[in-house]
Amino acid sequence: MSLWEYANPVKFLALSARVQPFAWAAAAIGIFVGLAWGFFATPDDFRQGSTVKIIYIHVPAAWIAINAWIMMLVASLVWLVRRHHVSALAAKAAAPVGLVMTVIGLLTGAIWGQPMWGTWWAWDPRLTSFLILFLFYLGYIALWEAVEDPDTAADLTSVLCLVGSVFALLSRYAVLFWSQGLHQGASLSLDKEENISNVFWLPLVVSIGGFTLLFLALVLYRTGTEIALRRTRALGVRLDRHT
Amino acid sequence: MIPDLGKYAEAVLGAYGLSLLLLAALLILTLRRGKKARAALRRIEEETARHGKG
């Protein structure tokens, strides 16, 4: 069986219907456990006090904001190369989810930054590239709405997605190659150094898992919605021709 | 029930409240739009089937 079989909307919808119940349930459990564990059962940080509890929302939201764009990039490339409509619609479906996660990342970052840095906002490399990513999300969604022909819209938004990927990657890695920023290094990384104590790390990983599954469930459901809208338009045109 | 958040209570509760509100809005809008789109598709499929028979 090839992965490309799922470019067929009927097969995609059948797979999506099988996966979604598990994704929704696991997302709800992951988010509930991660946030409840982080909020109620972890101690205050010796420097950050209770504001450390904000990471259980801020880090997963930022993780999804960046990775949603990477997922959109892959789907856009599939559209540009292989012209599979489902992939273009999946990218379109993911954008509002990524946008909301970016807003949550920006807001919770500002709320945390005020007591810790003494400012709601700084033109720090990571914060600035994250703000630009937010603007790219807005532009991407607006472009889909502005272009009437869906294939042209998919082409143009795919190109925009390629350009925006620079800022998605920049917001992930800015802290590594710009040392003058306010934002601290990564909370999660594959290096051997312990960046965060296990007391905070474990609930954070559960919360990130929950947010990731929520993203999966939302994108599957929203792609189904986009397929339904596309088919409704196509049938409408066919009906108009017959009447 | 709520842990002692000290002088940062407003910031922590504000961050959680705003985020959960945004997530709830995203969920509600997604499900509402999905239901509408699926209902419209069902209607037009029925109509197409009727025209096909007629």
PDB file of C-alpha atoms in Angstrom:
ATOM      1  CA  MET A   1       0.000   0.000   0.000  1.00  0.00           C
ATOM      2  CA  SER A   2       1.376   3.424  -0.960  1.00  0.00           C
ATOM      3  CA  LEU A   3       1.056   6.651   1.018  1.00  0.00           C
ATOM      4  CA  TRP A   4      -0.157   8.330  -2.189  1.00  0.00           C
ATOM      5  CA  GLU A   5      -3.380   6.300  -2.041  1.00  0.00           C
ATOM      6  CA  TYR A   6      -4.531   8.714   0.657  1.00  0.00           C
ATOM      7  CA  ALA A   7      -4.418  11.532  -1.884  1.00  0.00           C
ATOM      8  CA  ASN A   8      -7.757  10.069  -2.948  1.00  0.00           C
ATOM      9  CA  PRO A   9     -10.370  12.015  -0.892  1.00  0.00           C
ATOM     10  CA  VAL A  10     -12.537   8.928  -0.285  1.00  0.00           C
ATOM     11  CA  LYS A  11      -9.600   6.945   1.098  1.00  0.00           C
ATOM     12  CA  PHE A  12      -8.365   9.937   3.083  1.00  0.00           C
ATOM     13  CA  LEU A  13     -11.800  10.448   4.655  1.00  0.00           C
ATOM     14  CA  ALA A  14     -12.085   6.738   5.517  1.00  0.00           C
ATOM     15  CA  LEU A  15      -8.672   6.770   7.228  1.00  0.00           C
ATOM     16  CA  SER A  16      -9.467  10.090   8.926  1.00  0.00           C
ATOM     17  CA  ALA A  17     -12.746   8.683  10.314  1.00  0.00           C
ATOM     18  CA  ARG A  18     -10.847   5.745  11.813  1.00  0.00           C
ATOM     19  CA  VAL A  19      -8.065   7.867  13.349  1.00  0.00           C
ATOM     20  CA  GLN A  20     -10.103  10.832  14.639  1.00  0.00           C
ATOM     21  CA  PRO A  21     -11.865   9.228  17.644  1.00  0.00           C
ATOM     22  CA  PHE A  22      -8.502   8.118  19.061  1.00  0.00           C
ATOM     23  CA  ALA A  23      -6.849  11.456  18.266  1.00  0.00           C
ATOM     24  CA  TRP A  24      -9.633  13.507  19.941  1.00  0.00           C
ATOM     25  CA  ALA A  25      -9.709  11.264  23.026  1.00  0.00           C
ATOM     26  CA  ALA A  26      -5.921  11.105  23.417  1.00  0.00           C
ATOM     27  CA  ALA A  27      -5.637  14.873  22.856  1.00  0.00           C
ATOM     28  CA  ALA A  28      -8.217  15.593  25.564  1.00  0.00           C
ATOM     29  CA  ILE A  29      -6.481  13.238  28.014  1.00  0.00           C
ATOM     30  CA  GLY A  30      -2.993  14.548  27.163  1.00  0.00           C
ATOM     31  CA  ILE A  31      -3.934  18.208  27.507  1.00  0.00           C
ATOM     32  CA  PHE A  32      -5.959  17.644  30.685  1.00  0.00           C
ATOM     33  CA  VAL A  33      -3.252  15.546  32.369  1.00  0.00           C
ATOM     34  CA  GLY A  34      -0.376  17.773  31.171  1.00  0.00           C
ATOM     35  CA  LEU A  35      -1.995  21.042  32.254  1.00  0.00           C
ATOM     36  CA  ALA A  36      -3.456  19.697  35.515  1.00  0.00           C
ATOM     37  CA  TRP A  37      -0.130  18.064  36.438  1.00  0.00           C
ATOM     38  CA  GLY A  38       1.811  21.194  35.555  1.00  0.00           C
ATOM     39  CA  PHE A  39      -0.594  23.602  37.244  1.00  0.00           C
ATOM     40  CA  PHE A  40      -1.450  21.699  40.437  1.00  0.00           C
ATOM     41  CA  ALA A  41       1.410  19.292  41.080  1.00  0.00           C
ATOM     42  CA  THR A  42       4.671  21.046  40.182  1.00  0.00           C
ATOM     43  CA  PRO A  43       6.638  23.353  42.472  1.00  0.00           C
ATOM     44  CA  ASP A  44       7.502  26.985  41.767  1.00  0.00           C
ATOM     45  CA  ASP A  45      10.824  27.679  40.080  1.00  0.00           C
ATOM     46  CA  PHE A  46      13.457  29.243  42.360  1.00  0.00           C
ATOM     47  CA  ARG A  47      13.848  32.216  39.986  1.00  0.00           C
ATOM     48  CA  GLN A  48      10.596  32.408  38.011  1.00  0.00           C
ATOM     49  CA  GLY A  49       8.238  31.635  40.924  1.00  0.00           C
ATOM     50  CA  SER A  50       4.802  30.392  39.861  1.00  0.00           C
ATOM     51  CA  THR A  51       5.132  31.911  36.361  1.00  0.00           C
ATOM     52  CA  VAL A  52       6.987  28.707  35.407  1.00  0.00           C
ATOM     53  CA  LYS A  53       3.504  27.117  35.149  1.00  0.00           C
ATOM     54  CA  ILE A  54       2.924  29.169  31.985  1.00  0.00           C
ATOM     55  CA  ILE A  55       5.400  26.928  30.089  1.00  0.00           C
ATOM     56  CA  TYR A  56       2.842  24.081  30.020  1.00  0.00           C
ATOM     57  CA  ILE A  57       0.784  26.200  27.608  1.00  0.00           C
ATOM     58  CA  HIS A  58       3.400  28.480  26.065  1.00  0.00           C
ATOM     59  CA  VAL A  59       5.887  25.824  24.914  1.00  0.00           C
ATOM     60  CA  PRO A  60       3.287  23.406  23.392  1.00  0.00           C
ATOM     61  CA  ALA A  61       1.540  26.310  21.614  1.00  0.00           C
ATOM     62  CA  ALA A  62       4.849  27.596  20.185  1.00  0.00           C
ATOM     63  CA  TRP A  63       5.807  24.023  19.217  1.00  0.00           C
ATOM     64  CA  ILE A  64       2.569  23.628  17.234  1.00  0.00           C
ATOM     65  CA  ALA A  65       2.794  27.151  15.758  1.00  0.00           C
ATOM     66  CA  ILE A  66       6.182  26.328  14.210  1.00  0.00           C
ATOM     67  CA  ASN A  67       5.519  22.692  13.294  1.00  0.00           C
ATOM     68  CA  ALA A  68       2.103  23.461  11.799  1.00  0.00           C
ATOM     69  CA  TRP A  69       3.900  25.679   9.296  1.00  0.00           C
ATOM     70  CA  ILE A  70       6.404  22.879   8.580  1.00  0.00           C
ATOM     71  CA  MET A  71       3.475  20.492   7.996  1.00  0.00           C
ATOM     72  CA  MET A  72       1.911  23.102   5.672  1.00  0.00           C
ATOM     73  CA  LEU A  73       5.246  23.359   3.853  1.00  0.00           C
ATOM     74  CA  VAL A  74       5.360  19.586   3.229  1.00  0.00           C
ATOM     75  CA  ALA A  75       1.704  19.555   2.108  1.00  0.00           C
ATOM     76  CA  SER A  76       2.333  22.572  -0.166  1.00  0.00           C
ATOM     77  CA  LEU A  77       5.338  20.882  -1.766  1.00  0.00           C
ATOM     78  CA  VAL A  78       3.233  17.764  -2.388  1.00  0.00           C
ATOM     79  CA  TRP A  79       0.617  19.989  -4.044  1.00  0.00           C
ATOM     80  CA  LEU A  80       3.196  21.802  -6.191  1.00  0.00           C
ATOM     81  CA  VAL A  81       4.910  18.593  -7.304  1.00  0.00           C
ATOM     82  CA  ARG A  82       2.105  16.027  -7.478  1.00  0.00           C
ATOM     83  CA  ARG A  83      -1.063  18.202  -7.672  1.00  0.00           C
ATOM     84  CA  HIS A  84      -2.957  16.228  -4.997  1.00  0.00           C
ATOM     85  CA  HIS A  85      -5.905  18.355  -3.900  1.00  0.00           C
ATOM     86  CA  VAL A  86      -6.119  16.758  -0.455  1.00  0.00           C
ATOM     87  CA  SER A  87      -2.618  17.982   0.404  1.00  0.00           C
ATOM     88  CA  ALA A  88      -3.445  21.577  -0.586  1.00  0.00           C
ATOM     89  CA  LEU A  89      -6.658  21.389   1.452  1.00  0.00           C
ATOM     90  CA  ALA A  90      -4.779  19.913   4.439  1.00  0.00           C
ATOM     91  CA  ALA A  91      -2.372  22.878   4.357  1.00  0.00           C
ATOM     92  CA  LYS A  92      -5.344  25.273   4.180  1.00  0.00           C
ATOM     93  CA  ALA A  93      -7.015  23.423   7.083  1.00  0.00           C
ATOM     94  CA  ALA A  94      -3.913  23.649   9.281  1.00  0.00           C
ATOM     95  CA  ALA A  95      -3.368  27.405   8.910  1.00  0.00           C
ATOM     96  CA  PRO A  96      -6.060  28.695  11.325  1.00  0.00           C
ATOM     97  CA  VAL A  97      -4.929  26.156  13.930  1.00  0.00           C
ATOM     98  CA  GLY A  98      -1.334  27.371  13.537  1.00  0.00           C
ATOM     99  CA  LEU A  99      -2.535  30.977  13.738  1.00  0.00           C
ATOM    100  CA  VAL A 100      -4.370  30.427  17.039  1.00  0.00           C
ATOM    101  CA  MET A 101      -1.345  28.596  18.474  1.00  0.00           C
ATOM    102  CA  THR A 102       0.897  31.495  17.408  1.00  0.00           C
ATOM    103  CA  VAL A 103      -1.426  33.973  19.136  1.00  0.00           C
ATOM    104  CA  ILE A 104      -1.396  31.816  22.294  1.00  0.00           C
ATOM    105  CA  GLY A 105       2.415  31.646  22.117  1.00  0.00           C
ATOM    106  CA  LEU A 106       2.713  35.425  21.716  1.00  0.00           C
ATOM    107  CA  LEU A 107       0.169  36.250  24.444  1.00  0.00           C
ATOM    108  CA  THR A 108       1.470  33.801  27.041  1.00  0.00           C
ATOM    109  CA  GLY A 109       5.029  34.881  26.222  1.00  0.00           C
ATOM    110  CA  ALA A 110       4.100  38.520  26.809  1.00  0.00           C
ATOM    111  CA  ILE A 111       2.262  37.702  30.051  1.00  0.00           C
ATOM    112  CA  TRP A 112       5.309  35.751  31.264  1.00  0.00           C
ATOM    113  CA  GLY A 113       7.766  38.361  29.999  1.00  0.00           C
ATOM    114  CA  GLN A 114       6.217  41.282  31.877  1.00  0.00           C
ATOM    115  CA  PRO A 115       7.096  40.064  35.413  1.00  0.00           C
ATOM    116  CA  MET A 116      10.296  38.228  34.342  1.00  0.00           C
ATOM    117  CA  TRP A 117      11.900  40.615  31.843  1.00  0.00           C
ATOM    118  CA  GLY A 118      10.085  43.747  32.973  1.00  0.00           C
ATOM    119  CA  THR A 119       8.517  44.213  29.546  1.00  0.00           C
ATOM    120  CA  TRP A 120       5.597  42.747  27.584  1.00  0.00           C
ATOM    121  CA  TRP A 121       7.572  42.817  24.365  1.00  0.00           C
ATOM    122  CA  ALA A 122      11.149  43.158  23.108  1.00  0.00           C
ATOM    123  CA  TRP A 123      12.451  43.172  19.549  1.00  0.00           C
ATOM    124  CA  ASP A 124      14.346  40.000  20.340  1.00  0.00           C
ATOM    125  CA  PRO A 125      15.249  37.723  17.363  1.00  0.00           C
ATOM    126  CA  ARG A 126      12.965  34.869  18.435  1.00  0.00           C
ATOM    127  CA  LEU A 127      10.040  37.122  19.371  1.00  0.00           C
ATOM    128  CA  THR A 128      10.374  39.142  16.178  1.00  0.00           C
ATOM    129  CA  SER A 129      10.584  36.093  13.906  1.00  0.00           C
ATOM    130  CA  PHE A 130       7.566  34.640  15.754  1.00  0.00           C
ATOM    131  CA  LEU A 131       5.624  37.864  15.145  1.00  0.00           C
ATOM    132  CA  ILE A 132       6.549  37.678  11.451  1.00  0.00           C
ATOM    133  CA  LEU A 133       5.353  34.044  11.419  1.00  0.00           C
ATOM    134  CA  PHE A 134       2.017  35.313  12.823  1.00  0.00           C
ATOM    135  CA  LEU A 135       1.811  37.841   9.951  1.00  0.00           C
ATOM    136  CA  PHE A 136       2.589  35.065   7.465  1.00  0.00           C
ATOM    137  CA  TYR A 137      -0.277  32.987   8.883  1.00  0.00           C
ATOM    138  CA  LEU A 138      -2.619  35.974   8.433  1.00  0.00           C
ATOM    139  CA  GLY A 139      -1.362  36.544   4.883  1.00  0.00           C
ATOM    140  CA  TYR A 140      -1.680  32.846   4.008  1.00  0.00           C
ATOM    141  CA  ILE A 141      -5.302  32.672   5.226  1.00  0.00           C
ATOM    142  CA  ALA A 142      -6.168  35.980   3.514  1.00  0.00           C
ATOM    143  CA  LEU A 143      -4.674  34.760   0.228  1.00  0.00           C
ATOM    144  CA  TRP A 144      -6.812  31.604   0.247  1.00  0.00           C
ATOM    145  CA  GLU A 145      -9.890  33.802   0.782  1.00  0.00           C
ATOM    146  CA  ALA A 146      -8.895  36.399  -1.809  1.00  0.00           C
ATOM    147  CA  VAL A 147      -8.311  34.144  -4.833  1.00  0.00           C
ATOM    148  CA  GLU A 148     -11.469  32.693  -6.338  1.00  0.00           C
ATOM    149  CA  ASP A 149     -10.034  29.791  -8.331  1.00  0.00           C
ATOM    150  CA  PRO A 150      -9.034  27.122  -5.743  1.00  0.00           C
ATOM    151  CA  ASP A 151      -6.140  25.712  -7.800  1.00  0.00           C
ATOM    152  CA  THR A 152      -4.627  29.172  -8.316  1.00  0.00           C
ATOM    153  CA  ALA A 153      -5.133  29.881  -4.607  1.00  0.00           C
ATOM    154  CA  ALA A 154      -3.357  26.613  -3.768  1.00  0.00           C
ATOM    155  CA  ASP A 155      -0.452  27.549  -6.070  1.00  0.00           C
ATOM    156  CA  LEU A 156      -0.030  31.049  -4.644  1.00  0.00           C
ATOM    157  CA  THR A 157      -0.410  30.013  -1.004  1.00  0.00           C
ATOM    158  CA  SER A 158       2.111  27.191  -1.542  1.00  0.00           C
ATOM    159  CA  VAL A 159       4.692  29.705  -2.743  1.00  0.00           C
ATOM    160  CA  LEU A 160       3.891  31.966   0.235  1.00  0.00           C
ATOM    161  CA  CYS A 161       4.313  28.930   2.484  1.00  0.00           C
ATOM    162  CA  LEU A 162       7.801  28.295   1.087  1.00  0.00           C
ATOM    163  CA  VAL A 163       8.822  31.880   1.854  1.00  0.00           C
ATOM    164  CA  GLY A 164       7.244  31.810   5.339  1.00  0.00           C
ATOM    165  CA  SER A 165       9.169  28.653   6.216  1.00  0.00           C
ATOM    166  CA  VAL A 166      12.275  30.784   6.637  1.00  0.00           C
ATOM    167  CA  PHE A 167      10.591  32.552   9.557  1.00  0.00           C
ATOM    168  CA  ALA A 168       9.177  29.316  11.000  1.00  0.00           C
ATOM    169  CA  LEU A 169      12.717  27.902  11.124  1.00  0.00           C
ATOM    170  CA  LEU A 170      14.130  31.223  12.267  1.00  0.00           C
ATOM    171  CA  SER A 171      11.717  31.379  15.211  1.00  0.00           C
ATOM    172  CA  ARG A 172      12.823  27.860  16.178  1.00  0.00           C
ATOM    173  CA  TYR A 173      16.568  28.390  15.851  1.00  0.00           C
ATOM    174  CA  ALA A 174      16.997  32.154  16.391  1.00  0.00           C
ATOM    175  CA  VAL A 175      18.122  31.616  19.989  1.00  0.00           C
ATOM    176  CA  LEU A 176      21.000  29.441  18.788  1.00  0.00           C
ATOM    177  CA  PHE A 177      22.671  31.876  16.434  1.00  0.00           C
ATOM    178  CA  TRP A 178      21.693  35.260  17.885  1.00  0.00           C
ATOM    179  CA  SER A 179      23.028  35.544  21.368  1.00  0.00           C
ATOM    180  CA  GLN A 180      21.851  39.089  22.054  1.00  0.00           C
ATOM    181  CA  GLY A 181      18.171  38.200  22.483  1.00  0.00           C
ATOM    182  CA  LEU A 182      16.193  38.151  25.727  1.00  0.00           C
ATOM    183  CA  HIS A 183      14.552  34.791  25.038  1.00  0.00           C
ATOM    184  CA  GLN A 184      16.274  31.875  26.767  1.00  0.00           C
ATOM    185  CA  GLY A 185      17.482  28.737  24.984  1.00  0.00           C
ATOM    186  CA  ALA A 186      15.308  25.772  24.060  1.00  0.00           C
ATOM    187  CA  SER A 187      13.384  24.063  26.886  1.00  0.00           C
ATOM    188  CA  LEU A 188      13.445  20.820  24.921  1.00  0.00           C
ATOM    189  CA  SER A 189      16.385  19.692  22.873  1.00  0.00           C
ATOM    190  CA  LEU A 190      18.193  16.532  21.852  1.00  0.00           C
ATOM    191  CA  ASP A 191      21.503  17.557  23.403  1.00  0.00           C
ATOM    192  CA  LYS A 192      22.768  15.695  26.480  1.00  0.00           C
ATOM    193  CA  GLU A 193      22.658  18.728  28.716  1.00  0.00           C
ATOM    194  CA  GLU A 194      19.699  18.977  31.097  1.00  0.00           C
ATOM    195  CA  ASN A 195      17.928  22.192  30.067  1.00  0.00           C
ATOM    196  CA  ILE A 196      15.009  21.809  32.425  1.00  0.00           C
ATOM    197  CA  SER A 197      14.470  19.760  35.586  1.00  0.00           C
ATOM    198  CA  ASN A 198      12.480  16.515  35.246  1.00  0.00           C
ATOM    199  CA  VAL A 199       9.866  17.909  37.652  1.00  0.00           C
ATOM    200  CA  PHE A 200       8.897  20.434  34.951  1.00  0.00           C
ATOM    201  CA  TRP A 201       9.950  18.403  31.905  1.00  0.00           C
ATOM    202  CA  LEU A 202       7.613  15.406  32.332  1.00  0.00           C
ATOM    203  CA  PRO A 203       4.285  17.303  32.487  1.00  0.00           C
ATOM    204  CA  LEU A 204       5.587  19.539  29.704  1.00  0.00           C
ATOM    205  CA  VAL A 205       6.162  16.532  27.430  1.00  0.00           C
ATOM    206  CA  VAL A 206       2.650  15.210  28.224  1.00  0.00           C
ATOM    207  CA  SER A 207       1.176  18.626  27.411  1.00  0.00           C
ATOM    208  CA  ILE A 208       3.138  18.848  24.143  1.00  0.00           C
ATOM    209  CA  GLY A 209       1.859  15.358  23.247  1.00  0.00           C
ATOM    210  CA  GLY A 210      -1.715  16.458  23.958  1.00  0.00           C
ATOM    211  CA  PHE A 211      -1.371  19.635  21.869  1.00  0.00           C
ATOM    212  CA  THR A 212       0.181  17.641  19.007  1.00  0.00           C
ATOM    213  CA  LEU A 213      -2.721  15.177  19.027  1.00  0.00           C
ATOM    214  CA  LEU A 214      -5.188  18.078  19.182  1.00  0.00           C
ATOM    215  CA  PHE A 215      -3.499  19.543  16.108  1.00  0.00           C
ATOM    216  CA  LEU A 216      -3.780  16.179  14.337  1.00  0.00           C
ATOM    217  CA  ALA A 217      -7.478  15.808  15.234  1.00  0.00           C
ATOM    218  CA  LEU A 218      -8.279  19.398  14.226  1.00  0.00           C
ATOM    219  CA  VAL A 219      -6.423  19.155  10.903  1.00  0.00           C
ATOM    220  CA  LEU A 220      -8.095  15.840  10.007  1.00  0.00           C
ATOM    221  CA  TYR A 221     -11.545  17.237  10.821  1.00  0.00           C
ATOM    222  CA  ARG A 222     -10.902  20.556   9.087  1.00  0.00           C
ATOM    223  CA  THR A 223      -9.495  18.837   5.975  1.00  0.00           C
ATOM    224  CA  GLY A 224     -12.751  16.832   5.861  1.00  0.00           C
ATOM    225  CA  THR A 225     -14.617  20.139   5.996  1.00  0.00           C
ATOM    226  CA  GLU A 226     -12.547  21.572   3.124  1.00  0.00           C
ATOM    227  CA  ILE A 227     -13.165  18.425   1.036  1.00  0.00           C
ATOM    228  CA  ALA A 228     -16.922  18.740   1.724  1.00  0.00           C
ATOM    229  CA  LEU A 229     -16.899  22.431   0.686  1.00  0.00           C
ATOM    230  CA  ARG A 230     -14.974  21.643  -2.503  1.00  0.00           C
ATOM    231  CA  ARG A 231     -17.352  18.831  -3.439  1.00  0.00           C
ATOM    232  CA  THR A 232     -20.374  21.039  -2.679  1.00  0.00           C
ATOM    233  CA  ARG A 233     -19.012  23.695  -5.064  1.00  0.00           C
ATOM    234  CA  ALA A 234     -18.342  21.129  -7.788  1.00  0.00           C
ATOM    235  CA  LEU A 235     -21.834  19.603  -7.478  1.00  0.00           C
ATOM    236  CA  GLY A 236     -23.363  23.088  -7.439  1.00  0.00           C
ATOM    237  CA  VAL A 237     -21.680  23.916 -10.763  1.00  0.00           C
ATOM    238  CA  ARG A 238     -22.864  20.594 -12.229  1.00  0.00           C
ATOM    239  CA  LEU A 239     -26.449  21.243 -11.038  1.00  0.00           C
ATOM    240  CA  ASP A 240     -26.416  24.769 -12.499  1.00  0.00           C
ATOM    241  CA  ARG A 241     -25.391  23.359 -15.882  1.00  0.00           C
ATOM    242  CA  HIS A 242     -28.289  20.865 -15.860  1.00  0.00           C
ATOM    243  CA  THR A 243     -30.983  23.340 -14.779  1.00  0.00           C
TER     244      THR A 243
ATOM    245  CA  MET B   1      -7.831  23.717  45.439  1.00  0.00           C
ATOM    246  CA  ILE B   2      -5.887  26.321  43.420  1.00  0.00           C
ATOM    247  CA  PRO B   3      -2.211  26.305  44.408  1.00  0.00           C
ATOM    248  CA  ASP B   4      -0.731  29.402  45.997  1.00  0.00           C
ATOM    249  CA  LEU B   5       0.567  31.365  43.004  1.00  0.00           C
ATOM    250  CA  GLY B   6       1.861  34.235  45.109  1.00  0.00           C
ATOM    251  CA  LYS B   7       2.390  37.625  43.482  1.00  0.00           C
ATOM    252  CA  TYR B   8       2.206  36.121  39.986  1.00  0.00           C
ATOM    253  CA  ALA B   9      -1.337  34.725  40.380  1.00  0.00           C
ATOM    254  CA  GLU B  10      -2.791  37.265  37.944  1.00  0.00           C
ATOM    255  CA  ALA B  11      -0.197  36.475  35.250  1.00  0.00           C
ATOM    256  CA  VAL B  12      -0.520  32.687  35.557  1.00  0.00           C
ATOM    257  CA  LEU B  13      -4.323  32.627  35.716  1.00  0.00           C
ATOM    258  CA  GLY B  14      -4.542  35.205  32.927  1.00  0.00           C
ATOM    259  CA  ALA B  15      -2.276  33.111  30.668  1.00  0.00           C
ATOM    260  CA  TYR B  16      -4.276  29.932  31.316  1.00  0.00           C
ATOM    261  CA  GLY B  17      -7.644  31.686  31.008  1.00  0.00           C
ATOM    262  CA  LEU B  18      -6.819  33.429  27.723  1.00  0.00           C
ATOM    263  CA  SER B  19      -5.286  30.316  26.185  1.00  0.00           C
ATOM    264  CA  LEU B  20      -8.157  28.022  27.136  1.00  0.00           C
ATOM    265  CA  LEU B  21     -10.618  30.614  25.828  1.00  0.00           C
ATOM    266  CA  LEU B  22      -8.815  30.770  22.466  1.00  0.00           C
ATOM    267  CA  LEU B  23      -8.634  26.956  22.241  1.00  0.00           C
ATOM    268  CA  ALA B  24     -12.364  26.684  23.043  1.00  0.00           C
ATOM    269  CA  ALA B  25     -13.187  29.296  20.370  1.00  0.00           C
ATOM    270  CA  LEU B  26     -11.069  27.416  17.808  1.00  0.00           C
ATOM    271  CA  LEU B  27     -12.831  24.144  18.647  1.00  0.00           C
ATOM    272  CA  ILE B  28     -16.334  25.636  18.534  1.00  0.00           C
ATOM    273  CA  LEU B  29     -15.747  27.492  15.237  1.00  0.00           C
ATOM    274  CA  THR B  30     -14.133  24.410  13.670  1.00  0.00           C
ATOM    275  CA  LEU B  31     -17.008  22.109  14.636  1.00  0.00           C
ATOM    276  CA  ARG B  32     -19.700  24.640  13.672  1.00  0.00           C
ATOM    277  CA  ARG B  33     -18.155  25.261  10.224  1.00  0.00           C
ATOM    278  CA  GLY B  34     -17.651  21.500   9.731  1.00  0.00           C
ATOM    279  CA  LYS B  35     -21.269  20.695  10.569  1.00  0.00           C
ATOM    280  CA  LYS B  36     -22.533  23.408   8.195  1.00  0.00           C
ATOM    281  CA  ALA B  37     -20.291  22.227   5.334  1.00  0.00           C
ATOM    282  CA  ARG B  38     -21.258  18.561   5.777  1.00  0.00           C
ATOM    283  CA  ALA B  39     -24.990  19.441   5.933  1.00  0.00           C
ATOM    284  CA  ALA B  40     -24.692  21.526   2.740  1.00  0.00           C
ATOM    285  CA  LEU B  41     -22.937  18.633   0.992  1.00  0.00           C
ATOM    286  CA  ARG B  42     -25.669  16.179   2.051  1.00  0.00           C
ATOM    287  CA  ARG B  43     -28.358  18.548   0.730  1.00  0.00           C
ATOM    288  CA  ILE B  44     -26.686  19.040  -2.645  1.00  0.00           C
ATOM    289  CA  GLU B  45     -25.939  15.313  -2.992  1.00  0.00           C
ATOM    290  CA  GLU B  46     -29.645  14.560  -2.446  1.00  0.00           C
ATOM    291  CA  GLU B  47     -30.581  17.234  -4.965  1.00  0.00           C
ATOM    292  CA  THR B  48     -28.104  15.861  -7.507  1.00  0.00           C
ATOM    293  CA  ALA B  49     -29.499  12.359  -7.004  1.00  0.00           C
ATOM    294  CA  ARG B  50     -33.063  13.666  -7.592  1.00  0.00           C
ATOM    295  CA  HIS B  51     -31.975  15.437 -10.794  1.00  0.00           C
ATOM    296  CA  GLY B  52     -30.184  12.301 -11.930  1.00  0.00           C
ATOM    297  CA  LYS B  53     -33.370  10.279 -11.562  1.00  0.00           C
ATOM    298  CA  GLY B  54     -35.635  12.894 -13.178  1.00  0.00           C
TER     299      GLY B  54
END
